[in-house]
Short mmCIF file of C-alpha atoms in Angstrom, two decimals:
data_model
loop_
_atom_site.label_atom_id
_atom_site.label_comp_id
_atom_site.label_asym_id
_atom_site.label_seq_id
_atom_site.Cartn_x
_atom_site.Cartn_y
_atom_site.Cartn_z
CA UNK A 10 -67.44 20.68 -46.79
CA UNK A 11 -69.32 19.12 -49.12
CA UNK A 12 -71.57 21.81 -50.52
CA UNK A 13 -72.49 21.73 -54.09
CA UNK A 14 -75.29 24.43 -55.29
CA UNK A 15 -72.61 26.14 -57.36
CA UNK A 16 -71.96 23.36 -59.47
CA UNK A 17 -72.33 23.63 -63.20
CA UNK A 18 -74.53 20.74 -64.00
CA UNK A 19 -78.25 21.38 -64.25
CA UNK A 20 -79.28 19.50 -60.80
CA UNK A 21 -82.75 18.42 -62.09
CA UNK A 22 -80.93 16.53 -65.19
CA UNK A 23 -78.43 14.96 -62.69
CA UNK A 24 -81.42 13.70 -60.25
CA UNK A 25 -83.41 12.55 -63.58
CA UNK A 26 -80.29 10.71 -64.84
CA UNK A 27 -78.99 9.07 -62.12
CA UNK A 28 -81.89 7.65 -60.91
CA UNK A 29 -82.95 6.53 -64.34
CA UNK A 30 -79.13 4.63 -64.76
CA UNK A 31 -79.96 2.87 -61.71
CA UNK A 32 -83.53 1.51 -62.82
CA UNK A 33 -82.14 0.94 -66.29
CA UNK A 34 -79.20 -0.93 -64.82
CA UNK A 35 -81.84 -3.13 -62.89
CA UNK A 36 -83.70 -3.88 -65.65
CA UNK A 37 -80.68 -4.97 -67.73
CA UNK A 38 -79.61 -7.64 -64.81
CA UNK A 39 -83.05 -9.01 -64.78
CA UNK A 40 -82.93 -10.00 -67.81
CA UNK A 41 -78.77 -10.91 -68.23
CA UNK A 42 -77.92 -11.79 -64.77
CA UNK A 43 -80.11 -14.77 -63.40
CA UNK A 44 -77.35 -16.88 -61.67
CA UNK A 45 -75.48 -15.80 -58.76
CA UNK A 46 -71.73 -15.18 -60.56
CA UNK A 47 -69.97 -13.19 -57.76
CA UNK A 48 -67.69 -15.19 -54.81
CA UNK A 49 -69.79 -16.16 -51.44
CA UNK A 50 -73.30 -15.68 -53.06
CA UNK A 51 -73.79 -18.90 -54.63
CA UNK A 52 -71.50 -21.11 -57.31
CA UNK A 53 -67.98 -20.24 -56.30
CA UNK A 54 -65.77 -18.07 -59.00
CA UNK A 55 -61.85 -19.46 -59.10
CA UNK A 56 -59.61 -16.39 -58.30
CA UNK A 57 -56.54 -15.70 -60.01
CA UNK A 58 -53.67 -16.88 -58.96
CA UNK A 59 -52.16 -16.24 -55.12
CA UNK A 60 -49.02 -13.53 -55.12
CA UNK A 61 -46.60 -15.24 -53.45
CA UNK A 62 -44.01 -12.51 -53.52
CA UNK A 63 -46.21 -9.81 -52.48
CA UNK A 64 -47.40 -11.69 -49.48
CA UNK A 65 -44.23 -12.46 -48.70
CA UNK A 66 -43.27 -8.69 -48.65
CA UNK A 67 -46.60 -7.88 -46.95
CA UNK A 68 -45.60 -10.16 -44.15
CA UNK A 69 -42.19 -10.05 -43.95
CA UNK A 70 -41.27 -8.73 -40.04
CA UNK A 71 -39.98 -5.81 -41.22
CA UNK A 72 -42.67 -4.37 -43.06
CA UNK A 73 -45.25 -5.02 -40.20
CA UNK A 74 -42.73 -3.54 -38.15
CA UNK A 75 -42.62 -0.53 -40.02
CA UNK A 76 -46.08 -0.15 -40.69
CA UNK A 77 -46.62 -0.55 -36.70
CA UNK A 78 -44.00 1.96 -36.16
CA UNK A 79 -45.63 4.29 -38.42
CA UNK A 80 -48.50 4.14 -36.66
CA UNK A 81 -46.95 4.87 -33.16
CA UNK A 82 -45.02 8.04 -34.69
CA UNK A 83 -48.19 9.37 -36.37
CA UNK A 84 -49.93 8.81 -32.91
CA UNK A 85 -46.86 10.54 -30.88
CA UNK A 86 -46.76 13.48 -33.30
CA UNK A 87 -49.87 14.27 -32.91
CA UNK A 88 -50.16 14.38 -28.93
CA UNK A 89 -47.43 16.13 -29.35
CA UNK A 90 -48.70 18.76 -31.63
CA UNK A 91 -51.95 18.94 -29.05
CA UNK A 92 -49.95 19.51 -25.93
CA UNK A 93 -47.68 22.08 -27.85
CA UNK A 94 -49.70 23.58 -30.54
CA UNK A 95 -52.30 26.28 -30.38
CA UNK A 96 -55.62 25.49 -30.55
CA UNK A 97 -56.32 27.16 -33.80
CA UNK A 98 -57.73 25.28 -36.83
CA UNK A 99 -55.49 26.96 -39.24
CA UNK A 100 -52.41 26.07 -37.84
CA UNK A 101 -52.45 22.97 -35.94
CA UNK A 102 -52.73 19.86 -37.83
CA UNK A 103 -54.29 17.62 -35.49
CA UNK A 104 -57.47 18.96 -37.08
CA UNK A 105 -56.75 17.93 -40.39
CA UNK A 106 -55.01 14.93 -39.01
CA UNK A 107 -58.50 13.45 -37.38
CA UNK A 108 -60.74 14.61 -39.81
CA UNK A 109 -59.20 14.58 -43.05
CA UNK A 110 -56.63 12.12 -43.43
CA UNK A 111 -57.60 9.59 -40.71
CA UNK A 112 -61.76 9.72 -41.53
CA UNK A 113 -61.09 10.53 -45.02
CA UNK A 114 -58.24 9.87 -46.40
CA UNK A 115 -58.73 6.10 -44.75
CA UNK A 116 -61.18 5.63 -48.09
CA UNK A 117 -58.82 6.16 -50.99
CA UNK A 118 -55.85 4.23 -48.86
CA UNK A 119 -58.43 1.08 -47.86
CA UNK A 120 -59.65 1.11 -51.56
CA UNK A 121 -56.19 0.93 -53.30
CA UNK A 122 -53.99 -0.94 -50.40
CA UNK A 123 -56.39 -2.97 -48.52
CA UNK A 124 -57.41 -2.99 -44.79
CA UNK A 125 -54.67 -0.43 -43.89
CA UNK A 126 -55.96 0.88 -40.45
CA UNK A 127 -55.39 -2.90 -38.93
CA UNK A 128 -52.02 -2.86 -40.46
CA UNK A 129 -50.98 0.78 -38.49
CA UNK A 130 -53.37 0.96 -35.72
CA UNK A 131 -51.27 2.37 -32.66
CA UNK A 132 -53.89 0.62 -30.66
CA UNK A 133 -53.57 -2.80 -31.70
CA UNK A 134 -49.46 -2.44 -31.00
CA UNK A 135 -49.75 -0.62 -27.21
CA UNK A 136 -52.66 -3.38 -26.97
CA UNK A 137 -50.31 -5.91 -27.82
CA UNK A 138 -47.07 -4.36 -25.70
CA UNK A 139 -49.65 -4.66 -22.37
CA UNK A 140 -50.64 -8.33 -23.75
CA UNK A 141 -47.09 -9.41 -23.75
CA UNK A 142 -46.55 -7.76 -20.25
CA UNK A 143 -49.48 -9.77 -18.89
CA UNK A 144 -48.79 -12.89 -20.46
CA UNK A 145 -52.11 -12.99 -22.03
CA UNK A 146 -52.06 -14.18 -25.72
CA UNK A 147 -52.75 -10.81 -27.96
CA UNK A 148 -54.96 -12.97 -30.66
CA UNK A 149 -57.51 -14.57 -27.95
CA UNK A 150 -57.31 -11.86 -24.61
CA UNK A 151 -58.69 -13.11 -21.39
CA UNK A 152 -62.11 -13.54 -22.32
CA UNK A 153 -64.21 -14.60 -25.53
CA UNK A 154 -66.69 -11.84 -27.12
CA UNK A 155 -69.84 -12.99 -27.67
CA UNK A 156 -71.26 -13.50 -30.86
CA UNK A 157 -74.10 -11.41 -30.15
CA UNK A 158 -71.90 -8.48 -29.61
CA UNK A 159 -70.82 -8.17 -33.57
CA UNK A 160 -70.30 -4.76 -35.24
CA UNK A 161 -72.57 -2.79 -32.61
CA UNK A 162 -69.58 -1.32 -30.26
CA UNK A 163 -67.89 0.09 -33.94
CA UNK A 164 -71.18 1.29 -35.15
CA UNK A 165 -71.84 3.22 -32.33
CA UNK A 166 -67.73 4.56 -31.90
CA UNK A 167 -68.37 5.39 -35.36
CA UNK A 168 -71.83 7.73 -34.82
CA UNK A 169 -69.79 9.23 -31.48
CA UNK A 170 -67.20 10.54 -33.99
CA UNK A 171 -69.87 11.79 -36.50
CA UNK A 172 -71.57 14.02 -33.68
CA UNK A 173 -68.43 15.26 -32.47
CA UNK A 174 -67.12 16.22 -36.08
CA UNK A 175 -70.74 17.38 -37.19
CA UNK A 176 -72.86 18.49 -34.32
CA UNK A 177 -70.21 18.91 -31.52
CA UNK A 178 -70.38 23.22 -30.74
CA UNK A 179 -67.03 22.40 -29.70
CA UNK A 180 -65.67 20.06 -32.49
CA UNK A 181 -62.84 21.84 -33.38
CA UNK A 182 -61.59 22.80 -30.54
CA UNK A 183 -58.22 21.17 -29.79
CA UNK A 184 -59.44 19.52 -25.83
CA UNK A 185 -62.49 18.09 -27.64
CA UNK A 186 -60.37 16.35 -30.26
CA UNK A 187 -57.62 15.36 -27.76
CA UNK A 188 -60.34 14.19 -25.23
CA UNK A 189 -62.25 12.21 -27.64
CA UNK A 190 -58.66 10.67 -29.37
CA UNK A 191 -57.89 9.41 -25.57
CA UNK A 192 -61.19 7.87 -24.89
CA UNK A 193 -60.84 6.19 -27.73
CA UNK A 194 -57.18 4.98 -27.38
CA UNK A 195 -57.81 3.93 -23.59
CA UNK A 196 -61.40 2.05 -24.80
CA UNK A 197 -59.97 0.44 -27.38
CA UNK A 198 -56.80 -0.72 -25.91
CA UNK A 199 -58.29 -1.91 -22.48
CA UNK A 200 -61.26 -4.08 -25.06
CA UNK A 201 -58.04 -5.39 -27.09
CA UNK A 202 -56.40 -6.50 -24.06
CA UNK A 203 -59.33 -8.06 -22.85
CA UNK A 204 -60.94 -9.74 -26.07
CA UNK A 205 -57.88 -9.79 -28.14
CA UNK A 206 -57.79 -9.54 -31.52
CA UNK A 207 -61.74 -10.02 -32.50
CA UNK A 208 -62.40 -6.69 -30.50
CA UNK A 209 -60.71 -4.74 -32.89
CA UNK A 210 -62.14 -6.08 -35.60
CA UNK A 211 -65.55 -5.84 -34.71
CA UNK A 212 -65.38 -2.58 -32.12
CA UNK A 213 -62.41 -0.31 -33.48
CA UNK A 214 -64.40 2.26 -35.68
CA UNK A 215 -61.47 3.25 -37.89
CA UNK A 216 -60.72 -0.03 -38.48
CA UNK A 217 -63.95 -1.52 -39.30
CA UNK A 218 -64.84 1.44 -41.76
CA UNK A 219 -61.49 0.32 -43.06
CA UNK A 220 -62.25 -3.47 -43.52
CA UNK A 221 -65.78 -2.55 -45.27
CA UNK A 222 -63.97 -0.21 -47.60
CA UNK A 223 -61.16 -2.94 -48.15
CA UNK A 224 -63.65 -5.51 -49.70
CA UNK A 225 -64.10 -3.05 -52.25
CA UNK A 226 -60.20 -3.27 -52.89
CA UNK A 227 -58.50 -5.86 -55.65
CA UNK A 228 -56.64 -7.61 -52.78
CA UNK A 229 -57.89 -10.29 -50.37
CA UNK A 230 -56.37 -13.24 -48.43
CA UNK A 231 -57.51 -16.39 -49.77
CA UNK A 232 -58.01 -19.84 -47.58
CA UNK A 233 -54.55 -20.02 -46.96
CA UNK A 234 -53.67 -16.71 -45.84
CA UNK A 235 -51.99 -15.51 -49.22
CA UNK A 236 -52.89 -12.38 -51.00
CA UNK A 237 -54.57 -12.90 -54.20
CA UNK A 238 -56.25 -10.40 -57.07
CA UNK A 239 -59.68 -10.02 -57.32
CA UNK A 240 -62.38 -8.28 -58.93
CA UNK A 241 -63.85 -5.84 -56.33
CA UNK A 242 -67.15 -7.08 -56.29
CA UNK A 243 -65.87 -10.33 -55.89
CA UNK A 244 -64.30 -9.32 -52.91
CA UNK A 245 -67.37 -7.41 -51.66
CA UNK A 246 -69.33 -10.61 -52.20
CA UNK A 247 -66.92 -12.67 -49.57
CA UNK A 248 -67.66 -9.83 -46.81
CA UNK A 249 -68.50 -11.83 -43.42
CA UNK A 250 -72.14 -10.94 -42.24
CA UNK A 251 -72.36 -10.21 -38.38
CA UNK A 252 -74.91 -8.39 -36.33
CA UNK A 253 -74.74 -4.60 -36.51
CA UNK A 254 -73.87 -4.79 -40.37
CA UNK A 255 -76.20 -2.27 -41.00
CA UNK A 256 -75.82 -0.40 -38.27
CA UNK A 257 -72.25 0.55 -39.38
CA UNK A 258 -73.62 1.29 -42.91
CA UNK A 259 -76.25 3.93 -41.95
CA UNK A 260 -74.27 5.82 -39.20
CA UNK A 261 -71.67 5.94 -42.09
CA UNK A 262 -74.19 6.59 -45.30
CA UNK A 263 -76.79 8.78 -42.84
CA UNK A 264 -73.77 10.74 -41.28
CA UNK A 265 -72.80 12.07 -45.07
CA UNK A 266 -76.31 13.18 -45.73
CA UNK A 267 -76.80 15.07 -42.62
CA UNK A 268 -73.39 16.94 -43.13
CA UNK A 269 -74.87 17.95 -46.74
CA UNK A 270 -78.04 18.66 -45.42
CA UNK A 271 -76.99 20.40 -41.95
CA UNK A 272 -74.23 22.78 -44.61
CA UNK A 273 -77.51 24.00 -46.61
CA UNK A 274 -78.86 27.66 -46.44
CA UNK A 275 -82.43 26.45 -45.11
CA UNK A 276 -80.52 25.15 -42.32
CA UNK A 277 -78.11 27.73 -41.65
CA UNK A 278 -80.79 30.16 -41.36
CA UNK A 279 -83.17 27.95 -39.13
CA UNK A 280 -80.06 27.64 -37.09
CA UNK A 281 -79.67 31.25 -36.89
CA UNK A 282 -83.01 31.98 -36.06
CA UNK A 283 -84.70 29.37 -33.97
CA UNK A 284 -84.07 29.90 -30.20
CA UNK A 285 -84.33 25.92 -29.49
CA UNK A 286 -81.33 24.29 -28.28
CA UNK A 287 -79.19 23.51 -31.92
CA UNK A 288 -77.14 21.07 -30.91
CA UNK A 289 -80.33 19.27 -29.23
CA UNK A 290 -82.10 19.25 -32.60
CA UNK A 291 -79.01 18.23 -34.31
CA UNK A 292 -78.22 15.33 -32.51
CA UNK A 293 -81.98 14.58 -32.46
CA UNK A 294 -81.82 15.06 -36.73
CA UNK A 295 -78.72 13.16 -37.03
CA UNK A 296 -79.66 10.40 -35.05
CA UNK A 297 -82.89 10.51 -37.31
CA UNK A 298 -81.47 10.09 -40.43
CA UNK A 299 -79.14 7.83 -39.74
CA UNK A 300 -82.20 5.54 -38.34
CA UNK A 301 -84.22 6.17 -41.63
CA UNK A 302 -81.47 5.10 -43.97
CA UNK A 303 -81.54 1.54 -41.86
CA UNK A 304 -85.15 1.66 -41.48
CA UNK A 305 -85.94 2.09 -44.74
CA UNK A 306 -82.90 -0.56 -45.83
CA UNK A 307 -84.17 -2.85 -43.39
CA UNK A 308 -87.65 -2.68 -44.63
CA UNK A 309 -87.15 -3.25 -48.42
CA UNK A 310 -85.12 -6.51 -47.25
CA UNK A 311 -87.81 -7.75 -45.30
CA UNK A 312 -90.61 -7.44 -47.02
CA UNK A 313 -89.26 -10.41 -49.58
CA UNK A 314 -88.05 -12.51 -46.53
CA UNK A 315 -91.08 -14.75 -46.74
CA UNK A 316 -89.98 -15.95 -49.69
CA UNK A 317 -85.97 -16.37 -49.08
CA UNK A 318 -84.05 -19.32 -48.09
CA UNK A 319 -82.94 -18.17 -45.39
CA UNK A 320 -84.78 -16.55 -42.07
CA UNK A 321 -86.15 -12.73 -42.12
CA UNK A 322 -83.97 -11.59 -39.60
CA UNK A 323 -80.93 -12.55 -41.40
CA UNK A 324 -81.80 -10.93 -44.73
CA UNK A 325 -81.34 -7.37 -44.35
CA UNK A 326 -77.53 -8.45 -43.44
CA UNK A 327 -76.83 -10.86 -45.95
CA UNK A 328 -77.78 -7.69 -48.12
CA UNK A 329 -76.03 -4.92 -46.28
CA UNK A 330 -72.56 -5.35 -47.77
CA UNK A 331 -74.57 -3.62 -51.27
CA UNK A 332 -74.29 -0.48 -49.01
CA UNK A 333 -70.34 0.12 -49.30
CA UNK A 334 -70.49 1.12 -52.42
CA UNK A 335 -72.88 3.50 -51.64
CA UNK A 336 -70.77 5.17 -48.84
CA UNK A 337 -67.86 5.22 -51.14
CA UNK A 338 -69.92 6.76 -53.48
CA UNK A 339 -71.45 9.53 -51.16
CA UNK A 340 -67.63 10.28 -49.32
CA UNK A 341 -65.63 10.74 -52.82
CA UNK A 342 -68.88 13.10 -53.83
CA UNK A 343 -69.06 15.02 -50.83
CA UNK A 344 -65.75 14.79 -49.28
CA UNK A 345 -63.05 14.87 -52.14
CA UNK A 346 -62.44 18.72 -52.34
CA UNK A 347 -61.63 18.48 -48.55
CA UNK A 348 -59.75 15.77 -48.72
CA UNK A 349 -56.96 17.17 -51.58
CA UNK A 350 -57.07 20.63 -50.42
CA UNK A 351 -57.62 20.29 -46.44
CA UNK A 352 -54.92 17.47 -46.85
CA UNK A 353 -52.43 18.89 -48.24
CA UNK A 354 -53.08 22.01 -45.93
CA UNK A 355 -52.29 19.79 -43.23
CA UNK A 356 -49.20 18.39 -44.52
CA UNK A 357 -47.57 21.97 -45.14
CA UNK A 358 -49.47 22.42 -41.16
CA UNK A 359 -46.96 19.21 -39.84
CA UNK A 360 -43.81 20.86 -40.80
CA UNK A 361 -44.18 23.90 -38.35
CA UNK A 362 -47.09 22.32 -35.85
CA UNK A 363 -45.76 25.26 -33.45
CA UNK A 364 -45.81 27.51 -35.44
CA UNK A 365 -42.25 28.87 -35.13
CA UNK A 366 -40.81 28.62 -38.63
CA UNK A 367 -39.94 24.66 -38.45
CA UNK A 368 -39.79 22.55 -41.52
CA UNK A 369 -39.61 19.19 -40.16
CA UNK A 370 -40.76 17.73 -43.20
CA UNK A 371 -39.94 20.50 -45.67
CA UNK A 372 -43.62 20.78 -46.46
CA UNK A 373 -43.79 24.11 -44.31
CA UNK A 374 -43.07 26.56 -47.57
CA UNK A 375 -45.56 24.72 -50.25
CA UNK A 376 -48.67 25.80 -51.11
CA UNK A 377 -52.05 24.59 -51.32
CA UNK A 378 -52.94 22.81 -55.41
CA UNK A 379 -56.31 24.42 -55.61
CA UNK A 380 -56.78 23.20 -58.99
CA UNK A 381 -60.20 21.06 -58.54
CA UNK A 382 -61.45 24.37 -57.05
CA UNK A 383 -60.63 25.92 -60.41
CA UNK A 384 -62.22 23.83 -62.64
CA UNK A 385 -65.72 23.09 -61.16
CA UNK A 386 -67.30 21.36 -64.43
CA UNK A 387 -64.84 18.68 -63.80
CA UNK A 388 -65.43 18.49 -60.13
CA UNK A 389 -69.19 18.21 -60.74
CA UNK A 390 -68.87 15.43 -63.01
CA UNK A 391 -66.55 13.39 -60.85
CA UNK A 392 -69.35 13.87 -57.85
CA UNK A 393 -72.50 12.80 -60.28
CA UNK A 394 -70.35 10.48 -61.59
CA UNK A 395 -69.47 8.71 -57.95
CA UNK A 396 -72.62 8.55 -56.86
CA UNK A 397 -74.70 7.41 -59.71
CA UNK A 398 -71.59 4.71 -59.88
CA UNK A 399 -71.83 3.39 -55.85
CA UNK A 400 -75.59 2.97 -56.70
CA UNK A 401 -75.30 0.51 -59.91
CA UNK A 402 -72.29 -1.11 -57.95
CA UNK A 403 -74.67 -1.49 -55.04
CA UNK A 404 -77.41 -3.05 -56.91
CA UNK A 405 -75.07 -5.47 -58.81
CA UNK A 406 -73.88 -6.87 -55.53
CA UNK A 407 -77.57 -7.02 -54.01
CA UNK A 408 -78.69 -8.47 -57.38
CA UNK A 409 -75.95 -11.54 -57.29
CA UNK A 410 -76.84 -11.81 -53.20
CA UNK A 411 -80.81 -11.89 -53.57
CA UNK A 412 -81.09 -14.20 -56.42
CA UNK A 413 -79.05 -16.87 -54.57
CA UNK A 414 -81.50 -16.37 -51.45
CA UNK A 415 -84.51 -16.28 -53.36
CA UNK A 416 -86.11 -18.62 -55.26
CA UNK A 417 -86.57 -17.91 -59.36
CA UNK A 418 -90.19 -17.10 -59.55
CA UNK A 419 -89.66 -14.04 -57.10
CA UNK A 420 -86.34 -12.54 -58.91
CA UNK A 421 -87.91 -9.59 -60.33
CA UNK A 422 -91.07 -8.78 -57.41
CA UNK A 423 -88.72 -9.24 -54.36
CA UNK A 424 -86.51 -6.90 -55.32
CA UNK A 425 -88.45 -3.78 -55.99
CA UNK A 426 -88.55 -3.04 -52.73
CA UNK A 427 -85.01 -2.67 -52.31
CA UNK A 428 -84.95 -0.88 -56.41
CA UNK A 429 -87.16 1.84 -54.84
CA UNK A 430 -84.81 2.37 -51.69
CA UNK A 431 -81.74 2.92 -53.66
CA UNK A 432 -83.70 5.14 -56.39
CA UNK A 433 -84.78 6.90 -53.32
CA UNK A 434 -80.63 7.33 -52.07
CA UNK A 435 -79.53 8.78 -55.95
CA UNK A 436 -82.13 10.92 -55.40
CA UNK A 437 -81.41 12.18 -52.30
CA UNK A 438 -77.73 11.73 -52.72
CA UNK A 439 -78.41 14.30 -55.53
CA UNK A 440 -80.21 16.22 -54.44
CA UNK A 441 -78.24 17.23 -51.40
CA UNK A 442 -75.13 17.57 -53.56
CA UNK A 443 -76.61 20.36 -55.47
CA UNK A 444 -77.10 21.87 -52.32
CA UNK A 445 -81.53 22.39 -53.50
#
């Protein structure tokens, strides 16, 4: 998927460069940026204006309606298509629809539109239908989730759909995908109907990947509930911290590097050759390097903490939200072939999911716009180009966050720590994208 050793950009210059951007980049906000400017990290920044008319459009009962409906139909068409279909990757497009345009294409639509999944989620209205039947409020539920609880239920929903789309021997066949879409559906509807609203926002993997991605987005509600414009990082600043922060992060930064890694020809031919269990040793490596992208995280925050305003254990997630540009960066690197071509393969797929000659959406008769494919020096400089990007992004927002919880003598020492780690992710980034 995300494969990269053919790329025409000499891989040691990208490695060099990128990780030299990112220390230069440090260097120049030590010395330009030594007040916290950035919303929710220290002096507050006045927002533009509210949009009155688009948040009147955005909530107007018809659009939530239709956005709910959408949902419902998307979720219908597909069991549909996996109770009728064949179970054959190139012609059903429940593949494409789970891991292309829900997992991927969730990152583009969160970015531009804001948190999108929460506005669609078939969950959240069969969650709410049972609700109403019950006469249980859908905000509040029956019971109250603790506190303690935070993002840990969507980190690890999140890491079960990783191993089933990247270690899984059966990932792509149709009764694993429809098996693991049910779980999921009955999981998250029976926690919704039980916890109410808070459990989808904290447990719901889709749509907590989408609120982290979101932040990055212009648009936020402000005090009062309206939607206002905002710079991204602005909005990334004003991300709520809650345990299991960073456990979201690293399943979702950890999961990309192990599908670069685990698509490499070292791998391929250990894989071929060893005679240990694979998809023991792949969960094992998986599960690995997802723990040493928090581990390593979670050390460079703490080693400062002595020093910080606040206490240790709530410093690496006051400083996780620098991670989502990261994970932006890594997905549009390794994931943006897949997501234009696979996509629109599953579009043309949805018109004739039966394959006998229907054009329900008269998609079934186009053709797949290979045209990144054709032009590789492009593609490679897009993919440098993300990463190195999500990296300076991510220390500008750990930058404005640390020197508001640090005090001014420590500015430039505390930090390294956390310098190195993200040298050490362009690097690696980079290094797997080349494919070396």
């Amino acid at each position: 998927m995300g494969g990269g050793s053919d790329l025409p950009i000499s891989a040691s210059s990208a490695v060099v460069g990128g990780s030299a951007a990112l220390t230069i980049s440090f260097a120049v906000l030590l010395l330009a940026w030594r007040t916290p400017r950035l919303e929710g990290a220290g002096r507050q920044v006045r927002a533009l204006p509210p949009l009155p008319p688009l948040t009147r459009l955005v909530d107007a009962t018809a659009t939530r309606a239709s956005l709910r409906l959408l949902g419902l139909f998307v979720l219908a068409f597909s069991v549909w298509a996996a109770l009728a279909g064949q179970d054959d990757v190139s012609s059903n497009p429940v593949f494409g629809i789970f891991y292309v345009l829900l997992w991927v294409g969730l990152v583009p639509a969160s970015l531009l539109l804001g948190p999108v999944i929460k506005a669609v989620s078939p969950a959240r209205s069969i969650a709410f239908a049972i609700s109403t039947a019950l006469r249980l409020d859908p905000r509040v539920g029956r019971w109250r989730l603790p506190a303690w609880v935070g993002l840990w239920p969507a980190a690890l929903g999140l890491f079960a759909f990783v191993w089933t789309e990247l270690v899984s021997p059966d990932g792509t066949a149709l009764a694993t995908v429809t098996t693991w879409l049910f779980a999921y559906l009955v999981l998250t509807v029976a926690g919704g109907v039980a916890f109410g609203e808070t459990w989808f926002e904290q447990a719901d993997p889709f749509e907590v990947y989408s609120n982290l991605l979101a932040h990055l987005s212009p648009w936020r509600r402000n005090a009062n509930g309206a939607i206002e414009l905002v710079t991204p990082l602005r909005n990334l600043a004003g991300m709520p911290v809650r345990p299991g922060l960073l456990a979201v992060t690293s399943v979702l930064l950890g999961s990309t590097a192990f599908d670069s890694f685990s698509g490499s020809t070292a791998w391929l031919q250990f894989t071929q050759s060893t005679s240990a269990n694979v998809t023991l040793v792949e969960t094992f490596l998986l599960v690995g390097v997802c723990a040493l992208v928090g581990a390593a995280f979670w050390l460079a925050t703490m080693l400062p903490s002595r020093t910080a305003r606040v206490p240790a254990r709530e410093m690496p997630g006051r400083l996780a939200h620098s991670m989502v540009p990261i994970i932006v960066g890594y997905m549009v690197a390794h994931y943006l072939t897949l997501l234009v071509e696979s996509g629109q393969q599953t579009l043309i797929q949805a018109s004739d999911p039966l394959g006998t000659g229907l054009n329900l959406f008269g998609t079934a008769n186009h053709e797949v716009n290979i045209w990144l494919s054709l032009h590789p020096t492009f593609l490679a400089t897009v993919k440098v180009i993300a990463i190195v990007t999500g990296h300076v992004l991510g220390v500008i927002a750990a930058h404005d966050r640390a020197i508001g919880l640090l005090p001014s003598r420590d500015h430039s020492t505390a930090q390294l720590p956390l310098l190195l780690v993200m040298v050490a992710y362009t690097f690696t980034g980079l290094y797997l994208l080349f494919g070396l």
